[in-house]
Coordinates of C-alpha atoms (C1' of nucleotides) in Angstrom, one line a residue:
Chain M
X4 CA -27.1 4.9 -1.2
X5 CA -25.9 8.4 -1.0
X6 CA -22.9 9.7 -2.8
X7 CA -19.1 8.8 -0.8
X8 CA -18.2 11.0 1.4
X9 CA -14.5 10.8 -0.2
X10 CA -15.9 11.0 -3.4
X11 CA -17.5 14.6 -3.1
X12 CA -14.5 15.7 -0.4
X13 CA -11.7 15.1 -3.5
X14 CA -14.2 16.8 -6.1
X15 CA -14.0 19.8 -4.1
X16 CA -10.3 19.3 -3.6
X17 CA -9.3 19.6 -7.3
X18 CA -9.7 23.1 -7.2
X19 CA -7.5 23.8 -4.4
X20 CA -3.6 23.8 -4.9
X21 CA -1.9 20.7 -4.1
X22 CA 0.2 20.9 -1.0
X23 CA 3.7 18.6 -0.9
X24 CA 3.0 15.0 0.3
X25 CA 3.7 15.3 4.1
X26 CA 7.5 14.2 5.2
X27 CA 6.5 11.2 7.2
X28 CA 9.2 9.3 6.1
X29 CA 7.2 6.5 5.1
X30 CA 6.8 6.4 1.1
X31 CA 3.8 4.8 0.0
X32 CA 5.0 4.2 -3.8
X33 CA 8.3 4.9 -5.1
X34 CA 8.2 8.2 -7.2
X35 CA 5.3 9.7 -9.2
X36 CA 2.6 7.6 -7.3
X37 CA 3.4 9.7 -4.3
X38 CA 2.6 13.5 -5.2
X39 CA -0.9 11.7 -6.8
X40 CA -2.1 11.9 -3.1
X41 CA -4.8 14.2 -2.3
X42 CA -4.5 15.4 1.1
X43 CA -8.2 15.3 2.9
X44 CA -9.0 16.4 6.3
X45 CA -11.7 14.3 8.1
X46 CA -13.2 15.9 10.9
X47 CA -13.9 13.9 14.5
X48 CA -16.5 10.6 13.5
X49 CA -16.5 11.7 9.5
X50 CA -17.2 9.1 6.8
X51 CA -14.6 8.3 4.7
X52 CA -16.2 5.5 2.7
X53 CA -19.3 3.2 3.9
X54 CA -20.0 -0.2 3.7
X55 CA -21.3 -1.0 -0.4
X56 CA -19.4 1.7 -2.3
X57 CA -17.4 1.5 -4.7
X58 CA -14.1 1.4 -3.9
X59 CA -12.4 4.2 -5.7
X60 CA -9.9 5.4 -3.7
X61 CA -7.1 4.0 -1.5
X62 CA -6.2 5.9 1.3
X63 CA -3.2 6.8 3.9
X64 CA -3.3 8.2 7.1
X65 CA -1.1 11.2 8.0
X66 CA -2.2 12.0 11.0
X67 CA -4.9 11.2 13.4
X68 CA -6.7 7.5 13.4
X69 CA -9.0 6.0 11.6
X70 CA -11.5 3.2 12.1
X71 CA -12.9 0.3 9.7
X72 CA -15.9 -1.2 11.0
X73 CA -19.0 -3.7 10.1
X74 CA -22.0 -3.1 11.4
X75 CA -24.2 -6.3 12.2
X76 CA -28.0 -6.5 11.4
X77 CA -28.3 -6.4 15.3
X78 CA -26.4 -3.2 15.8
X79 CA -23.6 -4.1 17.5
X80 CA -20.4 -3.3 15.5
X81 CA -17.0 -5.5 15.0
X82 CA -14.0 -2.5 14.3
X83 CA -11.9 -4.4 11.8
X84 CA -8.6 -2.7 12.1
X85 CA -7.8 0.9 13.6
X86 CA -5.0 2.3 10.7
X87 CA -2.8 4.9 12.1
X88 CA 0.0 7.8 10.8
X89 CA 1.6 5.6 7.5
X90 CA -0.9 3.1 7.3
X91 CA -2.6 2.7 4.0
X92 CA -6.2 1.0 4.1
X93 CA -9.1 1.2 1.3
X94 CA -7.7 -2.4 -0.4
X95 CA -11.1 -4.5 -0.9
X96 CA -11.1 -8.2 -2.5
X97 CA -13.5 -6.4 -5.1
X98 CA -14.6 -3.1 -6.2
X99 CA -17.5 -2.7 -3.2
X100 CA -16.2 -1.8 -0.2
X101 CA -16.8 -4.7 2.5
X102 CA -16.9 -2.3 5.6
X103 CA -16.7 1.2 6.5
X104 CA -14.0 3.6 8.1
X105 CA -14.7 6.7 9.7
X106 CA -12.0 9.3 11.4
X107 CA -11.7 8.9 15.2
X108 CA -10.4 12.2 15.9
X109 CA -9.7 15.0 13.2
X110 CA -7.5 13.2 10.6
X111 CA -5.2 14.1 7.8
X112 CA -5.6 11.1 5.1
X113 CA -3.9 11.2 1.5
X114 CA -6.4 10.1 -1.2
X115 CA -5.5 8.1 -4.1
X116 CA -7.7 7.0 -7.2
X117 CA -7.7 3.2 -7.5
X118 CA -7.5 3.3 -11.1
X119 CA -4.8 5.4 -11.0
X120 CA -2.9 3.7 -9.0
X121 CA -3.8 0.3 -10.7
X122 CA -3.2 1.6 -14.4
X123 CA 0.6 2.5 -12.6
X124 CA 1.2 -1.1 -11.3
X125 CA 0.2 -2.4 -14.6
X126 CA 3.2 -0.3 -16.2
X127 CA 5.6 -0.4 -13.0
X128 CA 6.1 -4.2 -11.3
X129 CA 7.8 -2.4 -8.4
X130 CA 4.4 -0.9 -7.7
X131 CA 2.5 -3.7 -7.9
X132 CA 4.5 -5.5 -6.0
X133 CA 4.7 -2.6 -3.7
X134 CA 0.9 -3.4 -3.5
X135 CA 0.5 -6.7 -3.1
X136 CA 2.7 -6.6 -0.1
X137 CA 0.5 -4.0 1.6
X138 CA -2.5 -6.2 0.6
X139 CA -0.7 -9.1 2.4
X140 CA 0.7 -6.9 5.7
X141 CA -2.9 -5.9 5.7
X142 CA -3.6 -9.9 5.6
X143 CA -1.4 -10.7 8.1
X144 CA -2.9 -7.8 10.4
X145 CA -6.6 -9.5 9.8
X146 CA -5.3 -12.7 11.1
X147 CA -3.3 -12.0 14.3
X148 CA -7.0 -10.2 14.9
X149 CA -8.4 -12.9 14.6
X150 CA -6.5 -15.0 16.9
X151 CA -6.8 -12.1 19.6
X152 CA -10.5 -12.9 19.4
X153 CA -10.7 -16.3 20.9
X154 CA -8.0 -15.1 23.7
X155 CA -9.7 -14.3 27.3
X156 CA -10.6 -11.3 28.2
X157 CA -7.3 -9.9 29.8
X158 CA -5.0 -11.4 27.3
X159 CA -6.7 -9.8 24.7
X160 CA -7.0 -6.1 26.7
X161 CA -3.0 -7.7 26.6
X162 CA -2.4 -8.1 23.0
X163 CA -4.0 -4.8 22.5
X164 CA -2.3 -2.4 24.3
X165 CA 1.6 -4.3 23.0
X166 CA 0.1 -4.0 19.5
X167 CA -0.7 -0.5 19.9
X168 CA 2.8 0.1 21.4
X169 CA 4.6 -2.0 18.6
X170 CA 2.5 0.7 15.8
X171 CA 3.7 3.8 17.3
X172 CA 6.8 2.3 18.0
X173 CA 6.6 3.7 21.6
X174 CA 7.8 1.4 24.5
X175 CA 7.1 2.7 27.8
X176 CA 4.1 4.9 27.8
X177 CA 1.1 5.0 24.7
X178 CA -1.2 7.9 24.0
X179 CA -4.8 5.8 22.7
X180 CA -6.4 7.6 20.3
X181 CA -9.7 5.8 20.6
X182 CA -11.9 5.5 23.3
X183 CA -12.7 2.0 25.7
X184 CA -16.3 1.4 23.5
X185 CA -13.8 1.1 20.2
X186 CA -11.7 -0.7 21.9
X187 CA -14.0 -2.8 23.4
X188 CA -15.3 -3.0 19.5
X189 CA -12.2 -4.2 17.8
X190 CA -11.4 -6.8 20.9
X191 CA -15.1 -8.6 20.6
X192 CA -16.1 -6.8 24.3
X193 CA -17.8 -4.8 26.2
X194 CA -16.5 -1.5 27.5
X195 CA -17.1 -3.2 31.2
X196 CA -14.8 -5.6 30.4
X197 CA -12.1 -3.4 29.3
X198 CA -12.4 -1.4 32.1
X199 CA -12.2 -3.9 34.4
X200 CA -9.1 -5.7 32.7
X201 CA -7.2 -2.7 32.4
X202 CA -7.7 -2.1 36.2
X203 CA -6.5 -6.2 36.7
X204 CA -3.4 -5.6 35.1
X205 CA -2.9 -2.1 36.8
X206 CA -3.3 -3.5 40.2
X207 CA -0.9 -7.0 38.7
X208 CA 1.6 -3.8 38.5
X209 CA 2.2 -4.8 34.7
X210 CA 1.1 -1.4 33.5
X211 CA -0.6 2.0 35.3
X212 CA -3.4 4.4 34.0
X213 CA -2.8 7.7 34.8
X214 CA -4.8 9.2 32.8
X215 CA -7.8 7.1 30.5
X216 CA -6.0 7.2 27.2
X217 CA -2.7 7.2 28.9
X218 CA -1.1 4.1 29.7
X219 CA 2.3 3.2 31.1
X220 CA 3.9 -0.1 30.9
X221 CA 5.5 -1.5 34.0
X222 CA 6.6 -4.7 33.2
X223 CA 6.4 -5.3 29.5
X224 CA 8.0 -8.9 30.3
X225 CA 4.9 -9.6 32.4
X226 CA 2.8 -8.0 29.5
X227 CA 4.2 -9.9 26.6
X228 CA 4.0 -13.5 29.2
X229 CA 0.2 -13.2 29.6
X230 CA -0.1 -12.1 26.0
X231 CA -0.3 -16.3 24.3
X232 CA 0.2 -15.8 20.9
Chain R
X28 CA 13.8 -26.2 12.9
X29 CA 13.6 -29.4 10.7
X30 CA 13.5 -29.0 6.6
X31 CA 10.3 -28.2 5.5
X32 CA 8.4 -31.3 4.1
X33 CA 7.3 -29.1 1.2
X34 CA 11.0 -29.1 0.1
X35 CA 11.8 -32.3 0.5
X36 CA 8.7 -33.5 -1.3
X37 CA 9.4 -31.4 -4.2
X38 CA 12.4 -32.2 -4.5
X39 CA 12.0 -36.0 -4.5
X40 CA 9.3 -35.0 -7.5
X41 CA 11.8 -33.9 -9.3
X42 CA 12.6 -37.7 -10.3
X43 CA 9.0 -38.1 -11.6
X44 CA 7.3 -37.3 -15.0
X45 CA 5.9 -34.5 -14.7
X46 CA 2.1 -35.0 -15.2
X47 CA -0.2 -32.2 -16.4
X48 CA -2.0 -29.8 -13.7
X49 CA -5.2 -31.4 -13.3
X50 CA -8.3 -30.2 -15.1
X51 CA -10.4 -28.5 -12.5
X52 CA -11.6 -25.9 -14.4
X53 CA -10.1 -23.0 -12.1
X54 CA -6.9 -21.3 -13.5
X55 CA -4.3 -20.0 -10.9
X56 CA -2.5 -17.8 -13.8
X57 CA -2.9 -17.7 -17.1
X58 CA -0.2 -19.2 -19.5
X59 CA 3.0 -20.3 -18.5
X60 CA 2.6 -20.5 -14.1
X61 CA 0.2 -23.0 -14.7
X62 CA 2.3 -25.8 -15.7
X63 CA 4.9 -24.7 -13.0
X64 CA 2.7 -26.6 -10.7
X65 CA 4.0 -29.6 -9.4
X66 CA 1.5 -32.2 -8.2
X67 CA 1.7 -33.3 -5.0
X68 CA 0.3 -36.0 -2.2
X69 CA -0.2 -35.4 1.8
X70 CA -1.7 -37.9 3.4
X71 CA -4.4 -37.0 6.5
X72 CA -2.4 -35.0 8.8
X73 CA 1.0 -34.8 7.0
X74 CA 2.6 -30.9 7.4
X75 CA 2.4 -28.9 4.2
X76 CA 4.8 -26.2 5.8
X77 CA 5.3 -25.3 9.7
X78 CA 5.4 -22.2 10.8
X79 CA 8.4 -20.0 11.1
X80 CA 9.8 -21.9 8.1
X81 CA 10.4 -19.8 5.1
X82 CA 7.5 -18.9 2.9
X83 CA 9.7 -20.5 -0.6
X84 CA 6.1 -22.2 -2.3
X85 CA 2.5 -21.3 -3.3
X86 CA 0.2 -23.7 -3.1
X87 CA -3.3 -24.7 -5.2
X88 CA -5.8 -27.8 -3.8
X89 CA -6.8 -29.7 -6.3
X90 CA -8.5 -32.7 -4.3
X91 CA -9.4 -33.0 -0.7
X92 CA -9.1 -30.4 2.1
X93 CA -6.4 -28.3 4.1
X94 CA -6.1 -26.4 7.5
X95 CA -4.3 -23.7 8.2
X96 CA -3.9 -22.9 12.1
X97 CA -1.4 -21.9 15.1
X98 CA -0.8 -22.9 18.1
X99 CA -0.7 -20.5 21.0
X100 CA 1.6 -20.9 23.8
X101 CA -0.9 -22.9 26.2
X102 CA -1.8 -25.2 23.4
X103 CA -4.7 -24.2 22.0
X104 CA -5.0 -24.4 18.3
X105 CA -6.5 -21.9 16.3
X106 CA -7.4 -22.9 12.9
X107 CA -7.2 -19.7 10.3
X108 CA -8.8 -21.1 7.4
X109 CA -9.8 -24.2 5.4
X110 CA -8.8 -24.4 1.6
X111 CA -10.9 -26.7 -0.3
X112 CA -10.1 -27.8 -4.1
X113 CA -9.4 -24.8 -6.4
X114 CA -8.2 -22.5 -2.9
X115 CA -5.2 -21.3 -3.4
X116 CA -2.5 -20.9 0.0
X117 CA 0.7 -20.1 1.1
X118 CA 0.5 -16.2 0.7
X119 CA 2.3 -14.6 3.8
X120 CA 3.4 -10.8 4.6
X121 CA 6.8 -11.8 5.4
X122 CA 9.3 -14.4 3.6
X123 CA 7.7 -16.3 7.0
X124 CA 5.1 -18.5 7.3
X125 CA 3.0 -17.3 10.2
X126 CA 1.3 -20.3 10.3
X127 CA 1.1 -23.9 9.2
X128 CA -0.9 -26.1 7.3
X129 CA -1.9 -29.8 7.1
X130 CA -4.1 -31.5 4.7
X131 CA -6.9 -32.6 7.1
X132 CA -7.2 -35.7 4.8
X133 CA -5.6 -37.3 1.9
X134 CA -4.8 -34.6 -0.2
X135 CA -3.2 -33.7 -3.6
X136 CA -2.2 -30.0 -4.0
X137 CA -0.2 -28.2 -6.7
X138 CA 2.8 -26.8 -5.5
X139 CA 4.1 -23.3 -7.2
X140 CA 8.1 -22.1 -6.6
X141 CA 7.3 -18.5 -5.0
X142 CA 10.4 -17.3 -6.5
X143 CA 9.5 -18.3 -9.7
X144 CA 5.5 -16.8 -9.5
X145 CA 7.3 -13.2 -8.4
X146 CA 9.9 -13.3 -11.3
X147 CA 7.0 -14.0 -13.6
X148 CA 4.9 -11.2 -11.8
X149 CA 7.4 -8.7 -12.2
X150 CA 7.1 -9.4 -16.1
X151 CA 3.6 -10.2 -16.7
X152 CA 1.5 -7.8 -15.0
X153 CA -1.5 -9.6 -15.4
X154 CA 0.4 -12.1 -13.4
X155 CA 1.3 -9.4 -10.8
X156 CA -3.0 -8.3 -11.2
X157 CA -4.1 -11.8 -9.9
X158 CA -1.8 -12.5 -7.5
X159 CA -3.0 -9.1 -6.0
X160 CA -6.2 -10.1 -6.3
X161 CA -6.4 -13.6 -4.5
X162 CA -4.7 -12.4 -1.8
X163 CA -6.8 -9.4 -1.3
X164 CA -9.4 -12.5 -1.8
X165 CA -7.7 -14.4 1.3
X166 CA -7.7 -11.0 3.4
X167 CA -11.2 -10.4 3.0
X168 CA -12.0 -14.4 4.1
X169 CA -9.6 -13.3 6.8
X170 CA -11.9 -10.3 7.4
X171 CA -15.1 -12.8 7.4
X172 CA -13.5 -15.4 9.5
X173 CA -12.7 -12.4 12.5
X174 CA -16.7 -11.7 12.1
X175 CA -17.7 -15.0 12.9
X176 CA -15.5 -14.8 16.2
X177 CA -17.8 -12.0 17.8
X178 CA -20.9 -14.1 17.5
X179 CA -22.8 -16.4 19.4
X180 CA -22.2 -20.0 19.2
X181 CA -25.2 -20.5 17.3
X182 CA -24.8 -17.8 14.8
X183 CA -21.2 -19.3 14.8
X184 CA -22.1 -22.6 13.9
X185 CA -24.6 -21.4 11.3
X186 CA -22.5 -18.9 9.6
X187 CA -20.0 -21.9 9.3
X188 CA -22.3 -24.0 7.5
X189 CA -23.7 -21.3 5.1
X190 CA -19.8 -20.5 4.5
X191 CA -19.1 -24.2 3.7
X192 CA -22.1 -24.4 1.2
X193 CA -21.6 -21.2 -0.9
X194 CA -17.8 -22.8 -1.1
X195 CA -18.5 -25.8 -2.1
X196 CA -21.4 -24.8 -4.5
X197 CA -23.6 -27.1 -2.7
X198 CA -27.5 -25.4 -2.0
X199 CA -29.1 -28.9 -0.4
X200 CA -26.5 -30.7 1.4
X201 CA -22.8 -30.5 2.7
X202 CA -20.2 -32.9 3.4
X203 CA -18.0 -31.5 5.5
X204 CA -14.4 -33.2 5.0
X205 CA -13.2 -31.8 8.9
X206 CA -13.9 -33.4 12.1
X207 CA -16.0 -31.5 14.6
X208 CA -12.4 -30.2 16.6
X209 CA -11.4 -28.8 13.8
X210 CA -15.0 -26.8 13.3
X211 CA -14.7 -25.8 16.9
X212 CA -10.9 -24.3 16.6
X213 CA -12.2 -22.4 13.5
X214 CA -14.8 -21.3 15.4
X215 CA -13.4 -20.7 18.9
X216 CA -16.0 -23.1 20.2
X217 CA -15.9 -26.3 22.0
X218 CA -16.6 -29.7 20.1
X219 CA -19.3 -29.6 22.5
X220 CA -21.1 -26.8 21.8
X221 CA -20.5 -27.0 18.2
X222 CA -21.9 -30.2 18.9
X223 CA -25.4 -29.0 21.2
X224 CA -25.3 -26.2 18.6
X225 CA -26.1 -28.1 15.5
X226 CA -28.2 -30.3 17.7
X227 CA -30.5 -26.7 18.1
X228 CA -30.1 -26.0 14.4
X229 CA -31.5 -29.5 14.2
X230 CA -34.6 -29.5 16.3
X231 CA -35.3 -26.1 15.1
X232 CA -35.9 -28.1 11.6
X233 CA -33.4 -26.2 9.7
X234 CA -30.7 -28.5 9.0
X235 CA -30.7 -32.3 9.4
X236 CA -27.7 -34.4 10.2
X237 CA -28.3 -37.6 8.9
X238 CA -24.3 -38.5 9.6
X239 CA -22.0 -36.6 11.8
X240 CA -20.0 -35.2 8.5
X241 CA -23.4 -34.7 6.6
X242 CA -25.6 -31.7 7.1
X243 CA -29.1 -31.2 4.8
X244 CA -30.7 -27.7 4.6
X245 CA -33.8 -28.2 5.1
X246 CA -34.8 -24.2 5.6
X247 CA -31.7 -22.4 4.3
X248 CA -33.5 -18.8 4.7
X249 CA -34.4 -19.5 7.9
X250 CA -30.5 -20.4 8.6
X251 CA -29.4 -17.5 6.7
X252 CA -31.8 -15.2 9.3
X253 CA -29.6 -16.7 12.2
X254 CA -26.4 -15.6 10.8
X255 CA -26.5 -12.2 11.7
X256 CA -23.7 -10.8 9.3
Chain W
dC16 C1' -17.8 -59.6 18.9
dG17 C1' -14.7 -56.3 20.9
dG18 C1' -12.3 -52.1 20.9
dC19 C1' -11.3 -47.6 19.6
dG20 C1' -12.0 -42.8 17.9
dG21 C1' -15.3 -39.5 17.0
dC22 C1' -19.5 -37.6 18.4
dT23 C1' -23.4 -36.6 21.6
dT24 C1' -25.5 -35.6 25.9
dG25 C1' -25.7 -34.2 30.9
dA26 C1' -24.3 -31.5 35.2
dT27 C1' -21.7 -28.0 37.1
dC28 C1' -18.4 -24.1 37.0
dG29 C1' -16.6 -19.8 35.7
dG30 C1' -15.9 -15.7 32.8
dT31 C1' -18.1 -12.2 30.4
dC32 C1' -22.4 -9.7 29.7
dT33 C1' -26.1 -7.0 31.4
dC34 C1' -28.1 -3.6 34.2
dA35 C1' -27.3 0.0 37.4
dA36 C1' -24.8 3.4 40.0
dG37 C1' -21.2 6.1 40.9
dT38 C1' -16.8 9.0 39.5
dA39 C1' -13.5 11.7 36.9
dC40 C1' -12.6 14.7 33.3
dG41 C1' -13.0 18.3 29.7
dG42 C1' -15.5 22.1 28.0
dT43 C1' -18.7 25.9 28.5
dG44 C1' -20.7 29.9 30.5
dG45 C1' -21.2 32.8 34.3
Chain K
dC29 C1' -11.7 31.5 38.4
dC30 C1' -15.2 28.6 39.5
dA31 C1' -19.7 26.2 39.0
dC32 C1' -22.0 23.5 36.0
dC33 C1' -22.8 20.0 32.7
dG34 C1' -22.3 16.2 29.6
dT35 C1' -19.5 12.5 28.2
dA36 C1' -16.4 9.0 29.1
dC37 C1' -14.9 5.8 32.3
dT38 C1' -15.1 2.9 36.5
dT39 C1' -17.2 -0.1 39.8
dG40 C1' -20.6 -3.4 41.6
dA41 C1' -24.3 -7.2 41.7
dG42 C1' -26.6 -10.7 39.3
dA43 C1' -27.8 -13.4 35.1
dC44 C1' -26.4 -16.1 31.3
dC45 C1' -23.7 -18.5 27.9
dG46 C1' -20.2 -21.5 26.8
dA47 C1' -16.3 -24.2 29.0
dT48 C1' -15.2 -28.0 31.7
dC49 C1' -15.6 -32.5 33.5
dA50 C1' -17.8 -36.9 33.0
dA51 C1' -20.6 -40.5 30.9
dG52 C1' -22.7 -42.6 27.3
dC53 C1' -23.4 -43.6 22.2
dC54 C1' -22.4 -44.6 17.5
dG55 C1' -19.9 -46.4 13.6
dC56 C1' -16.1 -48.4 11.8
dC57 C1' -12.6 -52.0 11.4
dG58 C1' -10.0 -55.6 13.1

DNA sequence: CGGCGGCTTGATCGGTCTCAAGTACGGTGG
DNA sequence: CCACCGTACTTGAGACCGATCAAGCCGCCG
């Protein structure tokens, strides 16, 4: 197994100045937690931790996207979760990481050491509960995946496109940062099927595709009433 | 909405001596929580909490078996996770239960006051540490249950049985306390091809079902080949 | 023995996958 | 600026897997 990707990347970091935590408005720990955060920059398809490492680091996007993924002995490959601008990922049940994540496009991700940040929520219950409710946001997140996955084809291509528009808290047009075989991937299809669905519910007039990674919603009632969770 | 039952039940315990937490080996928290637990029975099918109704317990099995599903709009029932004895539920994002949960049979499950398990928490950080840690537990089941739902029915069915036997501790044989419905909504199958798919598994030699509830391994590494995870 | 619920088995239907072209777009070099 | 190229996406035709509809079987309990 070759050395993380994150592991060597923050290594190299320690000898640069640290910048400022970004503005985003979104705090991930009250006070000194926050400035602990290593900025990284992930370039388009990088690593940022593989499937059986050790989980060292947690990590939260600042801009860009980033997929977590499983690969299957077959080759095909489930995408877990996509984690967007303020999303923290990196919590594992145990100290291997269960899956991988990668950067979808060039991505700005602040790194934080596990330990670190464990050995603070031993001392500071606001912190740990802090934690535990990302853990279990994370754990609702899993779940409503799950149900998408035993939805039909175009309910699913459905619940996708609201979620996305919920996350980037965007309501009539979203930007995808991913392209259709990801998010044929994290839906449990094939990028046929996608296509195709999308083009059903453009010519429903629920939503239109101007552009591939551009979509409009037309009629989010329609949307949300074939969506059946 | 209609009191939860948990409440109700709880309270009428109240009345009752309380009896020690059972000795089943598995410790929720260590110290004080534990005897917070108040026994209590469900019989087959009774609600343990609904969802949308507020999120006030935690729960640990001690005997017999639970499900944990939603409905979607058209009926269909999705069924999350089971919890066998030592599993603890009940852990939720929100103050919400997404979900709900019924004990498939008769079934006696330790009930914790949430408000009291966070108090404590907030003091005892090794409280706080565990709690953490079973629900990162329950997210990466969460993670292994949305797997399951890209594979084939087969791979399904076996995955489900190899799931059921590491949990259960059992290497030979399985009873499986859940009717073959509720295996097909954890699965997204149909009782029927859960039903043709075991019968494959069967004349394939790898499992034998000498009653419908009882599976035998008879060539686990072959099984284990099938799941492709 | 009869009846009922849970499970199995069979035949057909339909949705999604697969394989195969075709098209639009973004980037690069002339 | 345009021609070219490669990648991503769309569209079409046919195969396949699991759902559906429909009987039949088994075990349990009155």
């Amino acid at each position: 197994m070759s050395m993380p990707a994150a592991v060597l990347a923050v290594r190299s970091m320690q000898h640069h100045s640290r910048r400022p935590a970004h503005p985003t408005g979104v705090h991930a720990f009250s006070g000194t937690l926050e400035i602990m955060g290593a900025p990284m920059l992930f370039s388009r398809n990088e690593e940022i931790y593989g499937e059986g490492e050790a989980a060292e680091y947690l990590y939260k996007v600042v801009s860009g996207a980033v997929r977590m993924y499983k690969l299957l002995a077959d080759g095909r490959r489930q995408i877990g979760a996509f984690y967007l601008p303020g999303d923290m990922f990196g919590f594992e049940p145990g100290d291997m990481h269960a899956a991988s994540a990668e950067a979808i496009g060039d991505a700005t991700v602040l790194v934080f050491k596990r330990s670190a940040v464990l050995s603070l929520a031993a001392r500071d219950s606001d912190v740990a509960r802090r934690l535990w409710e990302m853990t279990a946001r994370e754990l609702g997140r899993s779940q409503k995946h799950a149900l998408l996955l035993i939805l039909s084809a175009q309910e699913r291509v459905a619940s996708f496109l609201l979620e996305m528009a919920a996350r980037t808290r965007a309501s009539s047009e979203i930007e995808l940062p991913m392209s259709r075989q990801e998010i044929a991937d994290y839906l449990g299809l094939t990028i046929e099927t996608v296509s195709r669905a999308l083009g059903q519910l453009e010519s429903m007039g629920v939503i239109s595709v101007p552009a591939a990674r551009r979509i409009t919603f037309c009629d989010s009632d329609k949307l949300s009433r074939i969506n059946a969770c």
